[in-house]
Tab-separated table of C-alpha atoms and ligand atoms in Angstrom:
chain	number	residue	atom	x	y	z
A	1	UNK	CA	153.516	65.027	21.436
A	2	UNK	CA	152.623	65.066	24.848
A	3	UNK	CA	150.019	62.462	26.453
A	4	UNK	CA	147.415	63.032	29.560
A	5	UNK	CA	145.116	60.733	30.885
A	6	UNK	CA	142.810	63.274	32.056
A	7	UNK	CA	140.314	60.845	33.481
A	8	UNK	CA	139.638	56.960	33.200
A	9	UNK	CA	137.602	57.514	30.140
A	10	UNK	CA	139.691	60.087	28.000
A	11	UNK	CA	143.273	60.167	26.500
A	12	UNK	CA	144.840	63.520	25.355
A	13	UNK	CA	147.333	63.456	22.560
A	14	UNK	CA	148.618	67.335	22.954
A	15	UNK	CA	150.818	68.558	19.908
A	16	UNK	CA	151.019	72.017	19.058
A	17	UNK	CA	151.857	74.651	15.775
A	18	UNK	CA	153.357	77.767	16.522
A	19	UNK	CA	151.914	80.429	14.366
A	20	UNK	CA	154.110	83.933	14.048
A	21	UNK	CA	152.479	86.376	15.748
A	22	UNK	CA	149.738	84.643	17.522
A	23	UNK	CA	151.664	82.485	19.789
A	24	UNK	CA	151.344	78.459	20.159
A	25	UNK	CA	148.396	76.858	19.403
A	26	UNK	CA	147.468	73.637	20.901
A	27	UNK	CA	146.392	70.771	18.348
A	28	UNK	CA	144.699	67.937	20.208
A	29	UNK	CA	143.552	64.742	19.583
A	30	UNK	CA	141.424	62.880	21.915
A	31	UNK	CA	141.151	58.989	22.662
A	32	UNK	CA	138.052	57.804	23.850
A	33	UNK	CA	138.571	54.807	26.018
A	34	UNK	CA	134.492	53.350	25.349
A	35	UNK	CA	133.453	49.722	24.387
A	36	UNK	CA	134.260	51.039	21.308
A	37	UNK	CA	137.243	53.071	21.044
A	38	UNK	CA	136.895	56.633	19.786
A	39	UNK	CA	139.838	58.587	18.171
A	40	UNK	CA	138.585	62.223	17.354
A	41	UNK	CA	140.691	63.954	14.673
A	42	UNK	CA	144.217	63.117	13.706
A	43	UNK	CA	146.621	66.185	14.212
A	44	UNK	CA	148.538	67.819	12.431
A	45	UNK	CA	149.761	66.883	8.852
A	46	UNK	CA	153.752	68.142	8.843
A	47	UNK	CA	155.569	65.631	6.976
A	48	UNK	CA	157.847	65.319	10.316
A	49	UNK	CA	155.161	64.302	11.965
A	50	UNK	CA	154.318	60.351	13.264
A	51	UNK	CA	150.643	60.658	14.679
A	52	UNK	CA	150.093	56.831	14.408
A	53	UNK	CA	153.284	55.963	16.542
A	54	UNK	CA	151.941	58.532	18.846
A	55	UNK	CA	148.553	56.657	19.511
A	56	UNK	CA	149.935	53.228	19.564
A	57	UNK	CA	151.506	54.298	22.671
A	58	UNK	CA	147.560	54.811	24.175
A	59	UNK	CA	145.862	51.860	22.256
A	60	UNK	CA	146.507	49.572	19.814
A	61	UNK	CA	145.298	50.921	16.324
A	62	UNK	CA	143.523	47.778	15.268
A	63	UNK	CA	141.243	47.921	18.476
A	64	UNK	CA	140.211	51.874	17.390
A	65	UNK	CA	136.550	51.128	15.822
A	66	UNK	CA	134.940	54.870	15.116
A	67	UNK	CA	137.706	57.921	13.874
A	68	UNK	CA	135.036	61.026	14.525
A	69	UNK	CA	136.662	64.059	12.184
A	70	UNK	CA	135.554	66.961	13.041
A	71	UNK	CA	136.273	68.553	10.043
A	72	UNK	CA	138.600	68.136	7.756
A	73	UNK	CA	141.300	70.865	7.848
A	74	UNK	CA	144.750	69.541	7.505
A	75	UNK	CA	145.579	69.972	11.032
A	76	UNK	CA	142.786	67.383	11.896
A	77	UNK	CA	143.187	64.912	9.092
A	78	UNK	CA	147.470	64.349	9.801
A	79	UNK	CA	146.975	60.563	10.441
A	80	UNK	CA	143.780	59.980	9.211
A	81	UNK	CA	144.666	57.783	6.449
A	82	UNK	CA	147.278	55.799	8.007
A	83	UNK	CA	144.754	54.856	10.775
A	84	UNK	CA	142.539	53.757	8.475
A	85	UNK	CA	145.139	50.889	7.175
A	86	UNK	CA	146.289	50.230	10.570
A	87	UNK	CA	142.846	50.411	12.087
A	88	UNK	CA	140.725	47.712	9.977
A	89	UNK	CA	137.356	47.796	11.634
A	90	UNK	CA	137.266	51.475	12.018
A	91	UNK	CA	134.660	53.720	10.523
A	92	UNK	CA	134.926	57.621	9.647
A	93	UNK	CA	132.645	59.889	11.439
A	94	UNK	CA	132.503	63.189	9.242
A	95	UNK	CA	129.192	64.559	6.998
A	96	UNK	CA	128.590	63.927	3.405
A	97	UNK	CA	130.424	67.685	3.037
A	98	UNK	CA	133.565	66.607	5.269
A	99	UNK	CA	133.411	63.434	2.773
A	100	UNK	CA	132.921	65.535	-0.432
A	101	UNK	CA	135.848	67.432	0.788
A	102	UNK	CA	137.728	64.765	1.305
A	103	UNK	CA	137.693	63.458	-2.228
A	104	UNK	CA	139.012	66.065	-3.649
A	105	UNK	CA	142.417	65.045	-2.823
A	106	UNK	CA	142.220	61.073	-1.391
A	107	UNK	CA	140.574	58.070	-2.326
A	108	UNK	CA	137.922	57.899	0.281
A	109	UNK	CA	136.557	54.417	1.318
A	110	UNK	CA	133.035	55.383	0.768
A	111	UNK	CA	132.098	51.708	2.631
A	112	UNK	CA	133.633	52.901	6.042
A	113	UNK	CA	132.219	56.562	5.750
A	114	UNK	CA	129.239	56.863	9.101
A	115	UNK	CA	127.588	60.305	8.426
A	116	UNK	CA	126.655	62.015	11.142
A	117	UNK	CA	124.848	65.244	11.336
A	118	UNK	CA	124.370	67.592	13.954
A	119	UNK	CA	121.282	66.488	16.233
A	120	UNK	CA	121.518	63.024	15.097
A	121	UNK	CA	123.183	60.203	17.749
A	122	UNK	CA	125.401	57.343	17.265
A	123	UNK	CA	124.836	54.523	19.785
A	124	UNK	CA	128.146	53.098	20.235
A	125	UNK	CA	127.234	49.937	22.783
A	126	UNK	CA	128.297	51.979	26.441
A	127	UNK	CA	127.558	55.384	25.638
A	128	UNK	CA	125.764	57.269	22.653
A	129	UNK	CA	127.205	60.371	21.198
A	130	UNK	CA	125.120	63.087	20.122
A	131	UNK	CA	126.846	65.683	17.761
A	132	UNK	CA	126.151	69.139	17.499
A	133	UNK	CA	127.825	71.776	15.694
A	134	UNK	CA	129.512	74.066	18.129
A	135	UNK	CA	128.847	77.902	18.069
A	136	UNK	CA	132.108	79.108	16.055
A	137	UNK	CA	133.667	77.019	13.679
A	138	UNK	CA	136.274	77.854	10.454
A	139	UNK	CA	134.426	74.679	8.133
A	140	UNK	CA	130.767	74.156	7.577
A	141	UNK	CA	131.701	70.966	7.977
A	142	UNK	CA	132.452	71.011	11.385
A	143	UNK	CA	130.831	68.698	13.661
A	144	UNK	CA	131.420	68.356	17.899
A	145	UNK	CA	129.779	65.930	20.293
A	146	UNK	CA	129.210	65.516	23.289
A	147	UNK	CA	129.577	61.557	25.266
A	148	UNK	CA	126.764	60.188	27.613
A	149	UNK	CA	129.041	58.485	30.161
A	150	UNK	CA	131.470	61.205	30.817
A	151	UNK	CA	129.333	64.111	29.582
A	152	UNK	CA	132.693	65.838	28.104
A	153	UNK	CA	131.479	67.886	24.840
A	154	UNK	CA	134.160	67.905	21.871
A	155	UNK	CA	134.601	71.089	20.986
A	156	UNK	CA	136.679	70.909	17.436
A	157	UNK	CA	138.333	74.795	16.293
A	158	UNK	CA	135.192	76.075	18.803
A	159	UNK	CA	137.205	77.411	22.380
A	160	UNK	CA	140.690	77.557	20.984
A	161	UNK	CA	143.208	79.950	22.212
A	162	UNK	CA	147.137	80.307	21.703
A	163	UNK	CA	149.312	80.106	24.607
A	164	UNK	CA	152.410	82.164	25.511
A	165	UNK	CA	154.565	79.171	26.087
A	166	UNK	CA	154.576	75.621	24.143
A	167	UNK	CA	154.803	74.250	27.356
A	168	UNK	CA	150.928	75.325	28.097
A	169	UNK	CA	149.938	74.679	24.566
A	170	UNK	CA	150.615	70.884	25.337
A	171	UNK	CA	149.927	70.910	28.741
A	172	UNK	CA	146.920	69.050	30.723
A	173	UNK	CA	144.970	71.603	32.176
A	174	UNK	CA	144.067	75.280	31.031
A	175	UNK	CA	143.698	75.621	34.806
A	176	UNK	CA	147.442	76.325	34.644
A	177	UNK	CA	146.870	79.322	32.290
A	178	UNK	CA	146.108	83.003	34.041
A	179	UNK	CA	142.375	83.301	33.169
A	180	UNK	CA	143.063	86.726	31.612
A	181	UNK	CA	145.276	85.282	29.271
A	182	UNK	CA	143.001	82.559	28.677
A	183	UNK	CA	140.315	85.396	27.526
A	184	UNK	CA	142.543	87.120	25.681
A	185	UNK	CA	143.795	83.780	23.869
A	186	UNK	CA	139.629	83.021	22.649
A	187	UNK	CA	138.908	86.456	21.896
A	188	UNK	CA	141.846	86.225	19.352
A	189	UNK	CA	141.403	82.963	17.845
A	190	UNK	CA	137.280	83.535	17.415
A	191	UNK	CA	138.682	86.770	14.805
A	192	UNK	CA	141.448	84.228	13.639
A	193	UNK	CA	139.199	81.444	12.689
A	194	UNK	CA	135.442	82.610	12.612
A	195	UNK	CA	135.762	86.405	12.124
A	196	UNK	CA	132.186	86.111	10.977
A	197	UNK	CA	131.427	86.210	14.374
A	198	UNK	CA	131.401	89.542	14.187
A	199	UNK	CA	128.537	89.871	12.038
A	200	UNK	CA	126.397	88.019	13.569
A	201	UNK	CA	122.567	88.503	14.637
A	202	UNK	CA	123.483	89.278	18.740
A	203	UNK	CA	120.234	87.411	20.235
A	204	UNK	CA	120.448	84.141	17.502
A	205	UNK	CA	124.121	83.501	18.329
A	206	UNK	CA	123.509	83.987	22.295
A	207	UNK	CA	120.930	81.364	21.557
A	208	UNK	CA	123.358	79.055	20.020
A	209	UNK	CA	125.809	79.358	22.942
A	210	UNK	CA	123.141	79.210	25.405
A	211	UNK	CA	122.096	75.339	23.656
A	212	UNK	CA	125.586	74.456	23.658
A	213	UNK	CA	126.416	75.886	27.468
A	214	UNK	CA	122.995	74.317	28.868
A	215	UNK	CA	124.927	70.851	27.822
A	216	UNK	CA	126.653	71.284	31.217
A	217	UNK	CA	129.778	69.382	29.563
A	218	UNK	CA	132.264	68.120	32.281
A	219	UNK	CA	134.439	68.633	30.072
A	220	UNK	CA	135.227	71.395	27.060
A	221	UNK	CA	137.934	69.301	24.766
A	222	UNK	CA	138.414	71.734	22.301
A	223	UNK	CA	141.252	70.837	19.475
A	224	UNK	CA	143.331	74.004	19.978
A	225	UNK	CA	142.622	75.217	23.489
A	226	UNK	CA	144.422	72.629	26.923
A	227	UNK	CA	141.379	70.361	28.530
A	228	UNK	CA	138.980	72.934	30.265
A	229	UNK	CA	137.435	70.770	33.429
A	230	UNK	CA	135.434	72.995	35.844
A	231	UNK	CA	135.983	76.181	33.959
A	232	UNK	CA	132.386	76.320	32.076
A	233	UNK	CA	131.118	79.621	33.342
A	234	UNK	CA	134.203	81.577	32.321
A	235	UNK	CA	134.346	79.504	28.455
A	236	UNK	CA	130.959	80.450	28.024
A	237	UNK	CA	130.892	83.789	29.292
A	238	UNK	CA	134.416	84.632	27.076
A	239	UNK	CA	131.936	82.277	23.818
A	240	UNK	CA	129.265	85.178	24.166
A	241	UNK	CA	131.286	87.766	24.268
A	242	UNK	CA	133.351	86.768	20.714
A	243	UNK	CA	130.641	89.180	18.547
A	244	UNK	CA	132.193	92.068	20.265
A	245	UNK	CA	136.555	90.592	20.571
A	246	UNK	CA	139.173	92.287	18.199
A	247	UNK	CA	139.179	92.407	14.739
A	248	UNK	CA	142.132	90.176	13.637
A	249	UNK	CA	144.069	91.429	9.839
A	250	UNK	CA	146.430	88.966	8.685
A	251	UNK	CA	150.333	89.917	8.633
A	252	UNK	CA	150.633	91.839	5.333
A	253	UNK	CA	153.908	91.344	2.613
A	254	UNK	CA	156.219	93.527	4.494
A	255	UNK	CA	155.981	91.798	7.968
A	256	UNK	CA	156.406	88.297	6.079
A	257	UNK	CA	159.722	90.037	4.831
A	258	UNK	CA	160.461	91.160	8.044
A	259	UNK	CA	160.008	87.699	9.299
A	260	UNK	CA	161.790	86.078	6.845
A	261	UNK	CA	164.555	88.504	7.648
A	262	UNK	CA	164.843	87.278	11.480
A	263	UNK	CA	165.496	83.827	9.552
A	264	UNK	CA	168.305	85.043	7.705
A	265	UNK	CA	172.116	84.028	9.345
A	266	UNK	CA	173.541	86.692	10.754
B	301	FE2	FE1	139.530	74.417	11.225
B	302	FE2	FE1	141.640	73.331	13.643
């Protein structure tokens, strides 16, 4: 897992999945360095993986007091639970459906549960967050934000592209990726993970990216897309355009046999 300060008030933790066929896909986790230190989302949940030893090398878990989960797909929720031991005064961020969700598999600690729902804020002593739920999402669960101090909006599964190389995937600035590849990227992860996008009512989803673009973030921290600073006109204009991106079909049984084949010694 890779780490970037990108700026005094934000810690990247940059892991990444590959996914056959699609390429690497970034999995964030951000650490917000307020008053009240944020973590949003936990990463993946590969039993290989150590997300906990990871962010103890950014802050100290018992000084972590708000967890904000996005939603909670299993490549958010990988160290959720052991942050919660190690992180005694923390409190969940997540909606009562993320919670409901939740519970059907863990014991959730209904006493350190904050809901939050979208339009509603959270003072948290040097900054308030406001969440909103971004334009495409995979859960209806999901919930972004966006931080007073820094302005930087959270983006969750909303902006996420794979990259070529895992190198970009965990790397600090989607500034290093050629922009048509970055367009590309979206295009195919809005059919990948909202391909409802392509039903949608034209003007009412404009409308939604329009509320969400007029934020001005400083930055888009998306979970599966490198830290996008100063690149809001061209993540908004590829946002609008995801009604009319490809049409994504899942690998059928014979290329899963054909790709178990490549596994095979020779
Ligand atoms: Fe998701
Ligand atoms: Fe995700």
């Amino acid at each position: 897992m890779e780490r970037h300060r990108i700026s005094p008030e934000i810690t990247v933790l940059s892991d990444h999945a590959v996914v056959p066929g699609i390429g690497f896909l970034p999995v964030n986790t951000f650490v917000l360095h307020a008053e009240q230190p944020v973590v949003v989302d936990t990463g993946l949940s590969n039993p290989d993986k150590d997300y906990l030893t990871a962010l103890a090398g950014v802050i100290d878990p018992a000084d972590v007091r708000w967890i904000w989960l996005t939603h909670p797909d299993r490549d958010h929720t990988g160290g959720l639970w052991r942050l919660l031991e190690a992180a005694p005064q923390a409190r969940l961020i997540t909606t009562f459906g993320g919670m409901g969700i939740l519970s059907c598999e863990w014991d959730v600690p209904m006493h350190r549960i904050q809901l939050l729902n979208p339009g509603e804020q959270l003072d948290i002593g040097d900054r308030v967050l406001t969440a909103y739920r971004p334009p495409l999402f995979d859960s209806p669960v999901t919930v972004g934000f966006q931080e007073s101090r820094s302005g930087a909006f959270f983006a969750s599964d909303c902006f996420g592209g794979a990259m070529s190389t895992a190198e970009l995937a965990s790397g600090p600035d989607l500034r290093d990726v050629p922009d048509d590849d970055r367009r590309a990227a979206q295009l195919l992860w809005a059919g990948v993970d909202s391909p409802w996008v392509r039903l949608v009512d034209r003007v009412a989803y404009g409308r939604v990216v329009d509320e969400i673009r007029g934020l001005d973030p400083s930055a888009i921290l998306s979970t599966h897309l490198p830290p996008a600073i100063g690149m809001n006109e061209q993540l908004f204009a590829t946002l609008a355009e995801a009604p009319e991106g490809p049409e994504f079909s899942f690998p059928d049984q014979a290329a899963l046999e054909a790709l178990l084949a490549t596994f095979e010694p020779a």
